[in-house]
Amino acid sequence: ITDNSIKAQVRASYFGGTDRSGANARMDVALTGVDNATLQAITDQAYASFLAQLALAGRDVVPQSELQAFLSQVEVASGAPYTKEVTLGYGKQTGVAFSPTGMPLWFTHVDPVWGDKGPFKQHNTRSFATASEQLQAILVNPLIVVDFAQMSSSGNRSGFLAREAEVGATLAMSVGAFSSNITRAEKAHSGIVTKGDDATVSLQQPIVSEIGFATLEKLKEEDNSGAKGIFDAIGKGMGLANAGGPARSKSANAANTNNQAYSEAATDALARATGTFAGWFRKYPAN
C-alpha cells in the first residue's frame, strides 16, 4: 500500500426541536521514502523465505523451471508496475503489486479486490487446476497486502447518536490481507477439479510487525470550525439552528521513512505471514 484514506460522517438530524447539522472528517496518509526497486527486493526476499519455510515444513517444492509451461500462458496483469486504487469500508487504498523476479504478475477471478479479472475471466483459474494435475502438486498463489498504517473511523452515524466524526491513523507495518487458492487436482476437466481438493484461504486478522519504521508528519489541515462558529452564532440570533452547516475537517499526512527501515519492518511482517501459511502444510503433512 502506498496511500491510505479514511472518512467518517455524522448525518444531520432533526427531532423534538433539536437540529443537528452533522459532521464530516477525512484523513489521507501517503507513504514517502521508498522506491519500487526496494519493493521488488522485498518481494523477492519474501518469496525466498516462503520457499525455505515450506522446506522446513517437510514439503518438496517444484522447481520454478517446471512451472514455465504454466506461467507462459497465464493472462498477465497490465502496467509497469501494476497499480490500483480500491475502496474498503470507509476508506480507500492505493497499492502497487510485484511478483518475484522472473515470474509474471497474474491474478485469478477470485481476487476481486486487487486483481484485474472479472467473474467471467476464468482462464487463469482453470489453467491453475490443469497445471496442478499435470505437475501432480499442490499449487498456491498467495496474494499478500502489506500495509504501513492502521486507519480508524467512527463510521457513518446518525446525529441522534453522535456529534463528531472521528478518523485517525497509527503507523504499524502489517500484512493486512493474505489470500490464496490451494489446489490439489488428481484429475481436472476443462480446468475444474473433478478429483482432489480445491479451496481458498484468507487471513482473518492482520499480522503486525512491532518494528518501528516511519514518522507521521501532518502536511496540511483544513476545518471550518471558525466560519461555522460565526454563522451558527448569527443564525441563532435569527432563530436559525446550525446556519454554518455541517462540521468539516480534512488533513493530508505523510508517513516518512527510508528504504532500509521500511524493508526491515515489511520483511518481518511478511515472514510472519508466510510462516503462518507454511505452518499449515506442517500441520497437515503430505501422505
mmCIF file of C-alpha atoms in Angstrom:
data_model
loop_
_atom_site.group_PDB
_atom_site.id
_atom_site.type_symbol
_atom_site.label_atom_id
_atom_site.label_comp_id
_atom_site.label_asym_id
_atom_site.label_seq_id
_atom_site.Cartn_x
_atom_site.Cartn_y
_atom_site.Cartn_z
ATOM 1 C CA ILE A 1 0.000 0.000 0.000
ATOM 2 C CA THR A 2 1.327 3.462 -0.918
ATOM 3 C CA ASP A 3 -1.650 5.641 0.052
ATOM 4 C CA ASN A 4 -4.376 5.356 2.689
ATOM 5 C CA SER A 5 -7.505 7.480 3.051
ATOM 6 C CA ILE A 6 -10.281 7.232 5.640
ATOM 7 C CA LYS A 7 -13.617 9.042 6.110
ATOM 8 C CA ALA A 8 -16.262 9.392 8.795
ATOM 9 C CA GLN A 9 -19.681 11.009 8.776
ATOM 10 C CA VAL A 10 -22.391 12.076 11.181
ATOM 11 C CA ARG A 11 -25.684 12.503 9.369
ATOM 12 C CA ALA A 12 -27.755 15.607 10.011
ATOM 13 C CA SER A 13 -30.893 15.091 12.074
ATOM 14 C CA TYR A 14 -33.877 16.941 13.471
ATOM 15 C CA PHE A 15 -36.085 15.601 16.217
ATOM 16 C CA GLY A 16 -38.045 17.060 19.103
ATOM 17 C CA GLY A 17 -36.930 20.603 18.442
ATOM 18 C CA THR A 18 -33.216 19.676 18.264
ATOM 19 C CA ASP A 19 -31.476 20.372 14.967
ATOM 20 C CA ARG A 20 -28.029 18.802 14.370
ATOM 21 C CA SER A 21 -26.212 19.639 11.182
ATOM 22 C CA GLY A 22 -23.891 16.611 11.086
ATOM 23 C CA ALA A 23 -20.146 16.337 10.551
ATOM 24 C CA ASN A 24 -17.618 15.009 8.047
ATOM 25 C CA ALA A 25 -13.958 14.090 8.544
ATOM 26 C CA ARG A 26 -11.252 12.768 6.225
ATOM 27 C CA MET A 27 -7.604 11.792 6.719
ATOM 28 C CA ASP A 28 -5.083 10.945 3.994
ATOM 29 C CA VAL A 29 -1.698 9.315 4.650
ATOM 30 C CA ALA A 30 0.876 8.825 1.880
ATOM 31 C CA LEU A 31 3.970 6.637 2.122
ATOM 32 C CA THR A 32 7.193 8.504 1.271
ATOM 33 C CA GLY A 33 10.849 7.488 1.062
ATOM 34 C CA VAL A 34 10.507 4.017 -0.529
ATOM 35 C CA ASP A 35 11.272 3.254 -4.176
ATOM 36 C CA ASN A 36 9.996 0.481 -6.432
ATOM 37 C CA ALA A 37 13.388 -1.241 -6.572
ATOM 38 C CA THR A 38 13.172 -1.740 -2.814
ATOM 39 C CA LEU A 39 9.606 -3.063 -3.056
ATOM 40 C CA GLN A 40 10.767 -5.563 -5.689
ATOM 41 C CA ALA A 41 13.662 -6.657 -3.479
ATOM 42 C CA ILE A 42 11.255 -7.152 -0.553
ATOM 43 C CA THR A 43 9.041 -9.316 -2.789
ATOM 44 C CA ASP A 44 11.988 -11.469 -3.830
ATOM 45 C CA GLN A 45 13.076 -11.898 -0.220
ATOM 46 C CA ALA A 46 9.551 -12.867 0.847
ATOM 47 C CA TYR A 47 9.373 -15.476 -1.919
ATOM 48 C CA ALA A 48 12.735 -16.987 -0.996
ATOM 49 C CA SER A 49 11.730 -17.025 2.668
ATOM 50 C CA PHE A 50 8.438 -18.764 1.861
ATOM 51 C CA LEU A 51 10.212 -21.496 -0.128
ATOM 52 C CA ALA A 52 12.566 -22.066 2.804
ATOM 53 C CA GLN A 53 9.625 -22.192 5.235
ATOM 54 C CA LEU A 54 7.866 -24.787 3.066
ATOM 55 C CA ALA A 55 11.032 -26.893 3.038
ATOM 56 C CA LEU A 56 11.185 -26.694 6.847
ATOM 57 C CA ALA A 57 7.550 -27.812 6.886
ATOM 58 C CA GLY A 58 8.643 -31.008 5.143
ATOM 59 C CA ARG A 59 7.388 -30.171 1.666
ATOM 60 C CA ASP A 60 9.263 -30.605 -1.610
ATOM 61 C CA VAL A 61 8.854 -27.513 -3.794
ATOM 62 C CA VAL A 62 8.502 -27.875 -7.556
ATOM 63 C CA PRO A 63 11.410 -26.039 -9.252
ATOM 64 C CA GLN A 64 10.447 -22.801 -10.973
ATOM 65 C CA SER A 65 11.733 -24.225 -14.261
ATOM 66 C CA GLU A 66 8.932 -26.812 -14.200
ATOM 67 C CA LEU A 67 6.331 -24.057 -13.857
ATOM 68 C CA GLN A 68 7.323 -22.285 -17.067
ATOM 69 C CA ALA A 69 4.757 -24.042 -19.261
ATOM 70 C CA PHE A 70 2.003 -22.830 -16.950
ATOM 71 C CA LEU A 71 3.427 -19.335 -16.422
ATOM 72 C CA SER A 72 3.973 -18.793 -20.146
ATOM 73 C CA GLN A 73 0.247 -18.970 -20.898
ATOM 74 C CA VAL A 74 -1.329 -17.065 -17.987
ATOM 75 C CA GLU A 75 -3.061 -13.776 -18.702
ATOM 76 C CA VAL A 76 -0.626 -11.246 -17.241
ATOM 77 C CA ALA A 77 -1.712 -8.091 -15.418
ATOM 78 C CA SER A 78 -1.029 -4.879 -17.310
ATOM 79 C CA GLY A 79 1.006 -1.963 -16.000
ATOM 80 C CA ALA A 80 4.640 -1.487 -15.098
ATOM 81 C CA PRO A 81 4.234 -1.724 -12.224
ATOM 82 C CA TYR A 82 0.595 -2.697 -11.750
ATOM 83 C CA THR A 83 -1.202 -0.091 -9.611
ATOM 84 C CA LYS A 84 -4.785 0.007 -8.386
ATOM 85 C CA GLU A 85 -6.995 2.077 -6.071
ATOM 86 C CA VAL A 86 -9.702 0.253 -4.127
ATOM 87 C CA THR A 87 -12.467 1.215 -1.711
ATOM 88 C CA LEU A 88 -12.681 -0.788 1.502
ATOM 89 C CA GLY A 89 -15.283 0.087 4.102
ATOM 90 C CA TYR A 90 -14.938 3.780 4.945
ATOM 91 C CA GLY A 91 -11.538 4.113 3.319
ATOM 92 C CA LYS A 92 -9.587 3.963 0.095
ATOM 93 C CA GLN A 93 -6.189 2.448 -0.586
ATOM 94 C CA THR A 94 -3.750 2.656 -3.457
ATOM 95 C CA GLY A 95 -1.430 -0.294 -3.908
ATOM 96 C CA VAL A 96 1.366 -1.295 -6.257
ATOM 97 C CA ALA A 97 1.849 -5.012 -6.972
ATOM 98 C CA PHE A 98 5.010 -7.029 -7.561
ATOM 99 C CA SER A 99 5.736 -10.670 -8.336
ATOM 100 C CA PRO A 100 9.033 -12.470 -7.721
ATOM 101 C CA THR A 101 11.716 -11.658 -10.273
ATOM 102 C CA GLY A 102 11.430 -13.934 -13.292
ATOM 103 C CA MET A 103 7.739 -14.653 -12.729
ATOM 104 C CA PRO A 104 4.820 -12.810 -14.351
ATOM 105 C CA LEU A 105 2.268 -10.938 -12.259
ATOM 106 C CA TRP A 106 -1.159 -12.512 -12.674
ATOM 107 C CA PHE A 107 -4.476 -12.729 -10.854
ATOM 108 C CA THR A 108 -7.451 -15.068 -10.877
ATOM 109 C CA HIS A 109 -11.134 -14.172 -10.910
ATOM 110 C CA VAL A 110 -11.310 -14.878 -7.152
ATOM 111 C CA ASP A 111 -9.029 -11.863 -6.498
ATOM 112 C CA PRO A 112 -11.819 -9.278 -6.986
ATOM 113 C CA VAL A 113 -10.422 -6.500 -4.788
ATOM 114 C CA TRP A 114 -6.869 -6.093 -6.071
ATOM 115 C CA GLY A 115 -6.964 -8.199 -9.228
ATOM 116 C CA ASP A 116 -7.864 -7.333 -12.808
ATOM 117 C CA LYS A 117 -10.062 -10.321 -13.648
ATOM 118 C CA GLY A 118 -13.854 -10.187 -13.535
ATOM 119 C CA PRO A 119 -16.038 -13.177 -12.604
ATOM 120 C CA PHE A 120 -16.218 -14.369 -16.208
ATOM 121 C CA LYS A 121 -12.469 -14.206 -16.887
ATOM 122 C CA GLN A 122 -11.562 -17.646 -15.614
ATOM 123 C CA HIS A 123 -8.665 -18.606 -17.892
ATOM 124 C CA ASN A 124 -6.050 -18.290 -15.142
ATOM 125 C CA THR A 125 -8.213 -20.095 -12.592
ATOM 126 C CA ARG A 126 -8.858 -23.026 -14.909
ATOM 127 C CA SER A 127 -5.222 -23.148 -16.011
ATOM 128 C CA PHE A 128 -4.311 -23.376 -12.339
ATOM 129 C CA ALA A 129 -6.277 -26.606 -11.868
ATOM 130 C CA THR A 130 -4.888 -28.110 -15.071
ATOM 131 C CA ALA A 131 -1.311 -27.306 -14.030
ATOM 132 C CA SER A 132 -1.865 -28.946 -10.640
ATOM 133 C CA GLU A 133 -2.953 -32.150 -12.358
ATOM 134 C CA GLN A 134 -0.033 -32.099 -14.788
ATOM 135 C CA LEU A 135 2.556 -31.410 -12.085
ATOM 136 C CA GLN A 136 0.870 -33.692 -9.539
ATOM 137 C CA ALA A 137 1.480 -30.986 -6.967
ATOM 138 C CA ILE A 138 -0.444 -28.648 -4.704
ATOM 139 C CA LEU A 139 -0.491 -25.177 -6.242
ATOM 140 C CA VAL A 140 -0.822 -21.983 -4.200
ATOM 141 C CA ASN A 141 -0.755 -18.377 -5.375
ATOM 142 C CA PRO A 142 -0.598 -16.074 -2.327
ATOM 143 C CA LEU A 143 -1.812 -12.524 -2.780
ATOM 144 C CA ILE A 144 -0.321 -10.568 0.127
ATOM 145 C CA VAL A 145 -1.154 -6.970 1.026
ATOM 146 C CA VAL A 146 1.489 -5.130 3.073
ATOM 147 C CA ASP A 147 0.111 -2.015 4.742
ATOM 148 C CA PHE A 148 2.044 0.718 6.545
ATOM 149 C CA ALA A 149 -0.818 2.314 8.517
ATOM 150 C CA GLN A 150 -3.767 1.197 10.584
ATOM 151 C CA MET A 151 -6.635 3.564 9.788
ATOM 152 C CA SER A 152 -9.623 4.116 12.084
ATOM 153 C CA SER A 153 -13.038 5.677 11.517
ATOM 154 C CA SER A 154 -16.096 6.319 13.648
ATOM 155 C CA GLY A 155 -18.082 5.291 10.581
ATOM 156 C CA ASN A 156 -21.392 6.590 9.288
ATOM 157 C CA ARG A 157 -23.559 7.504 12.281
ATOM 158 C CA SER A 158 -26.786 9.349 12.879
ATOM 159 C CA GLY A 159 -26.847 12.739 14.532
ATOM 160 C CA PHE A 160 -29.161 11.195 17.107
ATOM 161 C CA LEU A 161 -26.225 9.144 18.393
ATOM 162 C CA ALA A 162 -23.123 11.245 17.743
ATOM 163 C CA ARG A 163 -21.953 14.823 17.359
ATOM 164 C CA GLU A 164 -18.443 14.365 15.940
ATOM 165 C CA ALA A 165 -16.939 12.407 13.042
ATOM 166 C CA GLU A 166 -13.587 10.937 14.071
ATOM 167 C CA VAL A 167 -10.738 9.495 11.981
ATOM 168 C CA GLY A 168 -7.189 8.503 12.846
ATOM 169 C CA ALA A 169 -4.053 6.642 11.773
ATOM 170 C CA THR A 170 -1.341 4.642 13.520
ATOM 171 C CA LEU A 171 1.865 3.739 11.701
ATOM 172 C CA ALA A 172 2.353 -0.027 12.044
ATOM 173 C CA MET A 173 3.618 -2.382 9.356
ATOM 174 C CA SER A 174 1.271 -5.275 8.784
ATOM 175 C CA VAL A 175 0.076 -7.897 6.386
ATOM 176 C CA GLY A 176 -3.493 -6.676 6.229
ATOM 177 C CA ALA A 177 -4.738 -9.262 3.754
ATOM 178 C CA PHE A 178 -3.483 -12.665 2.630
ATOM 179 C CA SER A 179 -5.435 -14.965 0.329
ATOM 180 C CA SER A 180 -4.564 -17.938 -1.827
ATOM 181 C CA ASN A 181 -6.037 -20.754 -3.823
ATOM 182 C CA ILE A 182 -4.977 -24.205 -2.607
ATOM 183 C CA THR A 183 -5.476 -26.642 -5.452
ATOM 184 C CA ARG A 184 -4.574 -30.337 -5.499
ATOM 185 C CA ALA A 185 -6.001 -31.809 -8.677
ATOM 186 C CA GLU A 186 -5.607 -35.540 -9.168
ATOM 187 C CA LYS A 187 -7.926 -35.084 -12.115
ATOM 188 C CA ALA A 188 -9.211 -31.930 -13.801
ATOM 189 C CA HIS A 189 -11.716 -31.488 -16.616
ATOM 190 C CA SER A 190 -11.918 -28.194 -18.543
ATOM 191 C CA GLY A 191 -9.956 -26.548 -15.738
ATOM 192 C CA ILE A 192 -12.266 -27.776 -12.977
ATOM 193 C CA VAL A 193 -11.017 -30.130 -10.270
ATOM 194 C CA THR A 194 -13.012 -33.351 -10.543
ATOM 195 C CA LYS A 195 -10.873 -35.346 -8.122
ATOM 196 C CA GLY A 196 -8.780 -33.773 -5.397
ATOM 197 C CA ASP A 197 -9.122 -30.597 -3.376
ATOM 198 C CA ASP A 198 -9.817 -27.007 -4.389
ATOM 199 C CA ALA A 199 -10.246 -24.250 -1.811
ATOM 200 C CA THR A 200 -9.440 -20.650 -0.983
ATOM 201 C CA VAL A 201 -7.937 -19.462 2.291
ATOM 202 C CA SER A 202 -7.834 -15.913 3.628
ATOM 203 C CA LEU A 203 -6.410 -14.086 6.624
ATOM 204 C CA GLN A 204 -8.937 -13.268 9.342
ATOM 205 C CA GLN A 205 -6.966 -10.547 11.154
ATOM 206 C CA PRO A 206 -3.832 -8.535 10.347
ATOM 207 C CA ILE A 207 -0.364 -9.839 11.185
ATOM 208 C CA VAL A 208 1.522 -6.859 12.619
ATOM 209 C CA SER A 209 5.253 -6.211 12.982
ATOM 210 C CA GLU A 210 6.452 -4.433 16.114
ATOM 211 C CA ILE A 211 9.401 -2.848 14.292
ATOM 212 C CA GLY A 212 9.165 0.935 14.001
ATOM 213 C CA PHE A 213 9.934 2.317 10.564
ATOM 214 C CA ALA A 214 8.407 5.776 9.974
ATOM 215 C CA THR A 215 7.209 9.042 11.456
ATOM 216 C CA LEU A 216 3.857 10.673 10.774
ATOM 217 C CA GLU A 217 4.028 14.260 9.501
ATOM 218 C CA LYS A 218 0.969 16.477 9.066
ATOM 219 C CA LEU A 219 1.318 18.343 5.774
ATOM 220 C CA LYS A 220 -1.978 20.197 5.629
ATOM 221 C CA GLU A 221 -5.078 20.559 7.757
ATOM 222 C CA GLU A 222 -8.386 22.217 6.979
ATOM 223 C CA ASP A 223 -11.554 22.668 9.003
ATOM 224 C CA ASN A 224 -14.499 25.049 9.010
ATOM 225 C CA SER A 225 -14.801 25.406 12.786
ATOM 226 C CA GLY A 226 -14.108 29.162 12.740
ATOM 227 C CA ALA A 227 -16.525 30.045 9.968
ATOM 228 C CA LYS A 228 -19.109 27.587 11.245
ATOM 229 C CA GLY A 229 -18.989 29.149 14.709
ATOM 230 C CA ILE A 230 -19.603 32.625 13.292
ATOM 231 C CA PHE A 231 -22.514 31.582 11.083
ATOM 232 C CA ASP A 232 -24.013 29.420 13.806
ATOM 233 C CA ALA A 233 -23.961 32.420 16.159
ATOM 234 C CA ILE A 234 -25.549 34.693 13.556
ATOM 235 C CA GLY A 235 -28.154 32.081 12.725
ATOM 236 C CA LYS A 236 -29.002 31.529 16.370
ATOM 237 C CA GLY A 237 -29.770 35.234 16.722
ATOM 238 C CA MET A 238 -32.139 34.947 13.769
ATOM 239 C CA GLY A 239 -33.770 31.774 15.060
ATOM 240 C CA LEU A 240 -31.920 29.538 12.605
ATOM 241 C CA ALA A 241 -30.161 26.490 14.054
ATOM 242 C CA ASN A 242 -26.823 25.339 12.607
ATOM 243 C CA ALA A 243 -26.637 28.056 9.975
ATOM 244 C CA GLY A 244 -22.947 27.221 9.494
ATOM 245 C CA GLY A 245 -23.785 23.795 8.096
ATOM 246 C CA PRO A 246 -22.032 20.526 8.970
ATOM 247 C CA ALA A 247 -18.644 20.489 10.667
ATOM 248 C CA ARG A 248 -15.917 19.521 8.182
ATOM 249 C CA SER A 249 -12.280 18.594 8.683
ATOM 250 C CA LYS A 250 -9.589 17.214 6.407
ATOM 251 C CA SER A 251 -5.879 16.500 6.827
ATOM 252 C CA ALA A 252 -3.103 15.401 4.495
ATOM 253 C CA ASN A 253 -0.245 13.477 6.091
ATOM 254 C CA ALA A 254 2.975 11.692 5.156
ATOM 255 C CA ALA A 255 4.493 8.539 6.608
ATOM 256 C CA ASN A 256 8.161 9.445 6.260
ATOM 257 C CA THR A 257 10.574 6.506 6.098
ATOM 258 C CA ASN A 258 13.526 5.211 4.081
ATOM 259 C CA ASN A 259 14.272 2.062 2.097
ATOM 260 C CA GLN A 260 16.207 0.334 4.861
ATOM 261 C CA ALA A 261 13.751 0.986 7.691
ATOM 262 C CA TYR A 262 10.731 0.092 5.566
ATOM 263 C CA SER A 263 12.399 -3.097 4.305
ATOM 264 C CA GLU A 264 13.189 -4.308 7.817
ATOM 265 C CA ALA A 265 9.611 -3.894 9.051
ATOM 266 C CA ALA A 266 7.949 -5.184 5.866
ATOM 267 C CA THR A 267 10.211 -8.241 5.699
ATOM 268 C CA ASP A 268 9.378 -9.020 9.330
ATOM 269 C CA ALA A 269 5.618 -8.807 8.723
ATOM 270 C CA LEU A 270 5.873 -10.902 5.556
ATOM 271 C CA ALA A 271 7.980 -13.601 7.221
ATOM 272 C CA ARG A 272 5.389 -13.890 9.984
ATOM 273 C CA ALA A 273 2.585 -14.203 7.421
ATOM 274 C CA THR A 274 4.216 -16.718 5.079
ATOM 275 C CA GLY A 275 5.493 -18.657 8.088
ATOM 276 C CA THR A 276 1.933 -18.990 9.351
ATOM 277 C CA PHE A 277 0.818 -20.245 5.936
ATOM 278 C CA ALA A 278 3.727 -22.690 5.693
ATOM 279 C CA GLY A 279 2.814 -23.911 9.163
ATOM 280 C CA TRP A 280 -0.488 -25.132 7.729
ATOM 281 C CA PHE A 281 1.467 -27.515 5.485
ATOM 282 C CA ARG A 282 3.431 -28.718 8.509
ATOM 283 C CA LYS A 283 0.229 -29.303 10.465
ATOM 284 C CA TYR A 284 -1.263 -31.308 7.592
ATOM 285 C CA PRO A 285 1.689 -33.267 6.145
ATOM 286 C CA ALA A 286 1.656 -34.935 2.750
ATOM 287 C CA ASN A 287 0.635 -38.608 2.685
#
